[in-house]
Amino acid sequence: MGVIRTIGIAFSFLAVCMTFYCLGSTHWATSVSNNNGIQTTVEKSMGLWKYCEKPTNGNAQCQKLSQFGIAQLAQYGFIGFRVLVIIGLIAALAGFVSGVASSDAVNLASTKKQKGQAAGGAAGCFSIAGVMILAATSWAANNIIRRWKNMQMQQGSISINAGTQWTLGAAIYTGWCAAGIFIGVALIMFIGCCSESNDGDEDEEEQFHPGYQTSEYSVPSQKKPDYV
């Protein structure tokens, strides 16, 4: 079970890195280059924090979405996406620390019972992380496909005009993969937690079984003398 748990911890580290990418990526949504037969000359992309435009023969220029204000961002779900991903990332980091503590590589948890408890905590944290990331990316995917075509936001020097055809970006698919990994690792940790709990119960039974333990103060049995 230790090898499987180690593999699970390694995959959870990968999923944590993928979650960091989702949080900072500017590719939650990208514009369609061929919109109803019209070839666009500017590639647009949108993340949780920035909006970028890249001409065909030029460099990308990005602006912070904070310029639009909370009201406009909340209208299209950006605030909710951020909250869900941040909660998922915090839970993922906590789960990774608990998962490492449950392994034999470190001595943060000295007994099998403590390692089992750490594995159980990791399972719970990874479950929360998986659900949060899955909810954020699925909600965003629904909005991108159905609502963002009519998105129109303008503030300061940047504006997003309605009519842009958006499609799912790399961050959405990365988030789905990360969520699947978190949920899979949570199952591994849960199974390991149950296994450690059973082993701990068996060890306690062997330790306190009357047949295996004798007290230093117990009176030795004396053989009755035989009278002839």
CSV table of C-alpha atoms in Angstrom, one decimal:
chain,number,residue,atom,x,y,z
A,1,MET,CA,0.0,0.0,0.0
A,2,GLY,CA,3.0,2.3,0.6
A,3,VAL,CA,4.0,2.3,-3.0
A,4,ILE,CA,0.5,3.1,-4.2
A,5,ARG,CA,0.2,5.9,-1.7
A,6,THR,CA,3.5,7.3,-2.9
A,7,ILE,CA,2.3,7.3,-6.5
A,8,GLY,CA,-0.9,9.0,-5.3
A,9,ILE,CA,1.2,11.8,-3.6
A,10,ALA,CA,3.2,12.2,-6.8
A,11,PHE,CA,0.0,12.6,-8.9
A,12,SER,CA,-1.4,15.0,-6.3
A,13,PHE,CA,1.7,17.2,-6.7
A,14,LEU,CA,1.1,17.2,-10.5
A,15,ALA,CA,-2.6,18.2,-9.9
A,16,VAL,CA,-1.5,21.0,-7.6
A,17,CYS,CA,0.8,22.4,-10.3
A,18,MET,CA,-2.1,22.1,-12.8
A,19,THR,CA,-4.3,24.1,-10.4
A,20,PHE,CA,-1.7,26.8,-10.1
A,21,TYR,CA,-1.7,27.0,-13.9
A,22,CYS,CA,-5.5,27.3,-14.0
A,23,LEU,CA,-5.5,30.1,-11.4
A,24,GLY,CA,-3.0,32.2,-13.3
A,25,SER,CA,-3.7,31.2,-16.9
A,26,THR,CA,-5.1,33.7,-19.5
A,27,HIS,CA,-6.6,30.8,-21.5
A,28,TRP,CA,-9.9,29.9,-19.8
A,29,ALA,CA,-11.5,31.1,-23.0
A,30,THR,CA,-10.1,31.9,-26.5
A,31,SER,CA,-11.8,33.5,-29.5
A,32,VAL,CA,-12.6,31.5,-32.6
A,33,SER,CA,-10.4,32.5,-35.5
A,34,ASN,CA,-13.1,31.8,-38.1
A,35,ASN,CA,-16.4,33.3,-36.9
A,36,ASN,CA,-19.2,32.5,-39.3
A,37,GLY,CA,-16.9,32.5,-42.3
A,38,ILE,CA,-15.1,35.7,-41.2
A,39,GLN,CA,-11.4,35.3,-40.5
A,40,THR,CA,-10.4,37.3,-37.5
A,41,THR,CA,-7.0,39.0,-37.4
A,42,VAL,CA,-6.8,39.3,-33.6
A,43,GLU,CA,-6.7,36.4,-31.2
A,44,LYS,CA,-8.4,37.1,-27.9
A,45,SER,CA,-8.0,35.1,-24.7
A,46,MET,CA,-9.6,35.5,-21.3
A,47,GLY,CA,-8.4,34.3,-17.8
A,48,LEU,CA,-9.6,34.8,-14.3
A,49,TRP,CA,-7.5,37.9,-13.9
A,50,LYS,CA,-6.5,39.2,-17.4
A,51,TYR,CA,-7.9,39.8,-20.9
A,52,CYS,CA,-5.4,39.6,-23.8
A,53,GLU,CA,-5.4,40.4,-27.5
A,54,LYS,CA,-2.8,39.2,-29.9
A,55,PRO,CA,-2.6,40.5,-33.5
A,56,THR,CA,-1.6,37.9,-36.1
A,57,ASN,CA,1.8,39.5,-36.6
A,58,GLY,CA,2.2,41.2,-33.2
A,59,ASN,CA,2.8,40.7,-29.5
A,60,ALA,CA,0.0,40.0,-27.0
A,61,GLN,CA,-1.3,42.9,-25.0
A,62,CYS,CA,-3.0,42.1,-21.7
A,63,GLN,CA,-5.1,44.2,-19.3
A,64,LYS,CA,-6.3,43.4,-15.8
A,65,LEU,CA,-9.9,42.5,-15.5
A,66,SER,CA,-10.1,44.5,-12.3
A,67,GLN,CA,-10.6,47.6,-14.4
A,68,PHE,CA,-14.2,46.4,-15.2
A,69,GLY,CA,-15.2,46.5,-11.5
A,70,ILE,CA,-16.7,43.7,-9.3
A,71,ALA,CA,-20.3,44.2,-10.6
A,72,GLN,CA,-19.4,43.4,-14.2
A,73,LEU,CA,-17.1,40.6,-13.3
A,74,ALA,CA,-19.7,39.0,-11.0
A,75,GLN,CA,-22.3,39.2,-13.8
A,76,TYR,CA,-20.3,36.8,-16.0
A,77,GLY,CA,-19.1,34.6,-13.1
A,78,PHE,CA,-15.5,35.6,-12.7
A,79,ILE,CA,-15.7,36.2,-9.0
A,80,GLY,CA,-17.3,32.8,-8.4
A,81,PHE,CA,-14.7,31.1,-10.6
A,82,ARG,CA,-11.9,32.7,-8.6
A,83,VAL,CA,-13.4,31.8,-5.2
A,84,LEU,CA,-13.9,28.2,-6.2
A,85,VAL,CA,-10.4,27.8,-7.6
A,86,ILE,CA,-8.7,29.4,-4.6
A,87,ILE,CA,-10.6,27.2,-2.2
A,88,GLY,CA,-9.7,24.2,-4.2
A,89,LEU,CA,-6.0,25.2,-4.3
A,90,ILE,CA,-5.9,25.7,-0.5
A,91,ALA,CA,-7.6,22.3,0.0
A,92,ALA,CA,-5.2,20.7,-2.4
A,93,LEU,CA,-2.1,22.1,-0.6
A,94,ALA,CA,-3.5,20.9,2.7
A,95,GLY,CA,-4.1,17.5,1.2
A,96,PHE,CA,-0.6,17.3,-0.2
A,97,VAL,CA,1.0,18.1,3.2
A,98,SER,CA,-1.3,15.5,4.9
A,99,GLY,CA,-0.5,13.0,2.2
A,100,VAL,CA,3.3,13.4,2.7
A,101,ALA,CA,2.8,13.1,6.4
A,102,SER,CA,1.0,9.8,5.9
A,103,SER,CA,3.9,8.3,3.9
A,104,ASP,CA,6.9,6.4,5.3
A,105,ALA,CA,9.2,9.0,3.8
A,106,VAL,CA,8.8,11.4,6.7
A,107,ASN,CA,8.3,10.9,10.5
A,108,LEU,CA,5.6,13.6,11.0
A,109,ALA,CA,3.3,10.7,11.9
A,110,SER,CA,5.1,8.1,13.9
A,111,THR,CA,2.5,5.4,14.4
A,112,LYS,CA,0.3,3.6,11.9
A,113,LYS,CA,-2.8,5.1,13.5
A,114,GLN,CA,-1.5,8.6,13.0
A,115,LYS,CA,-0.5,7.9,9.4
A,116,GLY,CA,-4.0,6.5,8.8
A,117,GLN,CA,-5.5,9.7,10.3
A,118,ALA,CA,-3.2,11.8,8.0
A,119,ALA,CA,-4.3,9.8,5.0
A,120,GLY,CA,-7.9,10.3,5.9
A,121,GLY,CA,-7.3,14.1,6.2
A,122,ALA,CA,-5.6,14.0,2.8
A,123,ALA,CA,-8.5,12.1,1.3
A,124,GLY,CA,-11.0,14.7,2.6
A,125,CYS,CA,-8.9,17.7,1.4
A,126,PHE,CA,-8.4,16.2,-2.1
A,127,SER,CA,-12.1,15.5,-2.4
A,128,ILE,CA,-12.9,19.1,-1.6
A,129,ALA,CA,-10.2,20.3,-4.1
A,130,GLY,CA,-11.5,18.0,-6.8
A,131,VAL,CA,-15.1,19.1,-6.3
A,132,MET,CA,-14.2,22.9,-6.2
A,133,ILE,CA,-12.0,22.7,-9.3
A,134,LEU,CA,-14.6,20.7,-11.2
A,135,ALA,CA,-17.4,23.1,-10.2
A,136,ALA,CA,-15.3,26.1,-11.3
A,137,THR,CA,-14.3,24.8,-14.7
A,138,SER,CA,-17.7,23.2,-15.5
A,139,TRP,CA,-19.5,26.4,-14.6
A,140,ALA,CA,-17.0,28.5,-16.6
A,141,ALA,CA,-17.4,26.1,-19.6
A,142,ASN,CA,-21.2,26.5,-19.5
A,143,ASN,CA,-20.9,30.3,-19.4
A,144,ILE,CA,-18.3,30.5,-22.1
A,145,ILE,CA,-20.4,28.4,-24.5
A,146,ARG,CA,-23.8,29.9,-23.7
A,147,ARG,CA,-23.4,33.4,-22.3
A,148,TRP,CA,-20.1,34.9,-23.3
A,149,LYS,CA,-21.1,35.4,-26.9
A,150,ASN,CA,-23.2,38.3,-25.6
A,151,MET,CA,-20.5,39.6,-23.2
A,152,GLN,CA,-20.0,43.3,-23.4
A,153,MET,CA,-17.8,45.0,-20.9
A,154,GLN,CA,-16.1,48.4,-21.2
A,155,GLN,CA,-14.1,50.4,-18.7
A,156,GLY,CA,-11.1,52.6,-19.2
A,157,SER,CA,-8.8,51.7,-22.1
A,158,ILE,CA,-10.2,48.2,-22.9
A,159,SER,CA,-13.5,47.0,-24.1
A,160,ILE,CA,-15.0,43.6,-24.9
A,161,ASN,CA,-17.7,43.7,-27.5
A,162,ALA,CA,-20.6,41.4,-27.9
A,163,GLY,CA,-20.5,39.0,-30.9
A,164,THR,CA,-17.1,37.5,-30.2
A,165,GLN,CA,-17.3,33.7,-30.5
A,166,TRP,CA,-15.6,32.1,-27.5
A,167,THR,CA,-14.4,28.6,-27.1
A,168,LEU,CA,-13.0,26.6,-24.2
A,169,GLY,CA,-9.3,27.3,-23.5
A,170,ALA,CA,-6.5,25.1,-22.3
A,171,ALA,CA,-7.1,26.1,-18.6
A,172,ILE,CA,-10.6,24.5,-18.7
A,173,TYR,CA,-9.3,21.1,-19.9
A,174,THR,CA,-6.3,21.3,-17.4
A,175,GLY,CA,-8.8,22.0,-14.6
A,176,TRP,CA,-10.9,19.0,-15.5
A,177,CYS,CA,-7.8,16.8,-15.5
A,178,ALA,CA,-6.7,18.2,-12.2
A,179,ALA,CA,-10.1,17.5,-10.7
A,180,GLY,CA,-10.1,13.9,-11.9
A,181,ILE,CA,-6.6,13.4,-10.4
A,182,PHE,CA,-7.6,14.8,-7.1
A,183,ILE,CA,-10.7,12.6,-6.8
A,184,GLY,CA,-8.7,9.5,-7.8
A,185,VAL,CA,-6.0,10.3,-5.2
A,186,ALA,CA,-8.7,10.9,-2.6
A,187,LEU,CA,-9.9,7.3,-3.2
A,188,ILE,CA,-6.3,6.0,-2.9
A,189,MET,CA,-5.8,7.9,0.4
A,190,PHE,CA,-9.2,6.7,1.7
A,191,ILE,CA,-8.4,3.1,1.0
A,192,GLY,CA,-5.0,3.6,2.7
A,193,CYS,CA,-6.7,5.2,5.7
A,194,CYS,CA,-9.0,2.2,6.1
A,195,SER,CA,-6.1,-0.2,5.8
A,196,GLU,CA,-4.0,1.6,8.4
A,197,SER,CA,-7.0,1.6,10.7
A,198,ASN,CA,-7.5,-2.1,10.4
A,199,ASP,CA,-3.8,-2.8,10.9
A,200,GLY,CA,-3.7,-0.6,14.0
A,201,ASP,CA,-6.7,-2.5,15.5
A,202,GLU,CA,-5.0,-5.8,14.9
A,203,ASP,CA,-1.8,-4.6,16.5
A,204,GLU,CA,-3.7,-3.4,19.6
A,205,GLU,CA,-5.5,-6.7,19.9
A,206,GLU,CA,-2.1,-8.6,19.7
A,207,GLN,CA,-0.5,-6.2,22.2
A,208,PHE,CA,-3.2,-6.6,24.9
A,209,HIS,CA,-4.2,-10.2,24.2
A,210,PRO,CA,-3.9,-12.3,27.5
A,211,GLY,CA,-2.1,-15.0,25.7
A,212,TYR,CA,0.7,-12.7,24.5
A,213,GLN,CA,1.3,-10.5,27.6
A,214,THR,CA,2.2,-11.5,31.1
A,215,SER,CA,2.5,-9.0,34.0
A,216,GLU,CA,5.8,-8.7,35.8
A,217,TYR,CA,3.7,-8.7,39.0
A,218,SER,CA,1.8,-11.8,38.2
A,219,VAL,CA,2.2,-14.7,40.7
A,220,PRO,CA,3.8,-17.7,39.1
A,221,SER,CA,1.6,-20.8,39.2
A,222,GLN,CA,2.7,-23.3,41.8
A,223,LYS,CA,2.4,-27.0,41.2
A,224,LYS,CA,0.4,-28.7,43.8
A,225,PRO,CA,2.5,-31.4,45.6
A,226,ASP,CA,1.5,-35.0,45.0
A,227,TYR,CA,0.8,-36.9,48.2
A,228,VAL,CA,1.4,-40.5,48.0
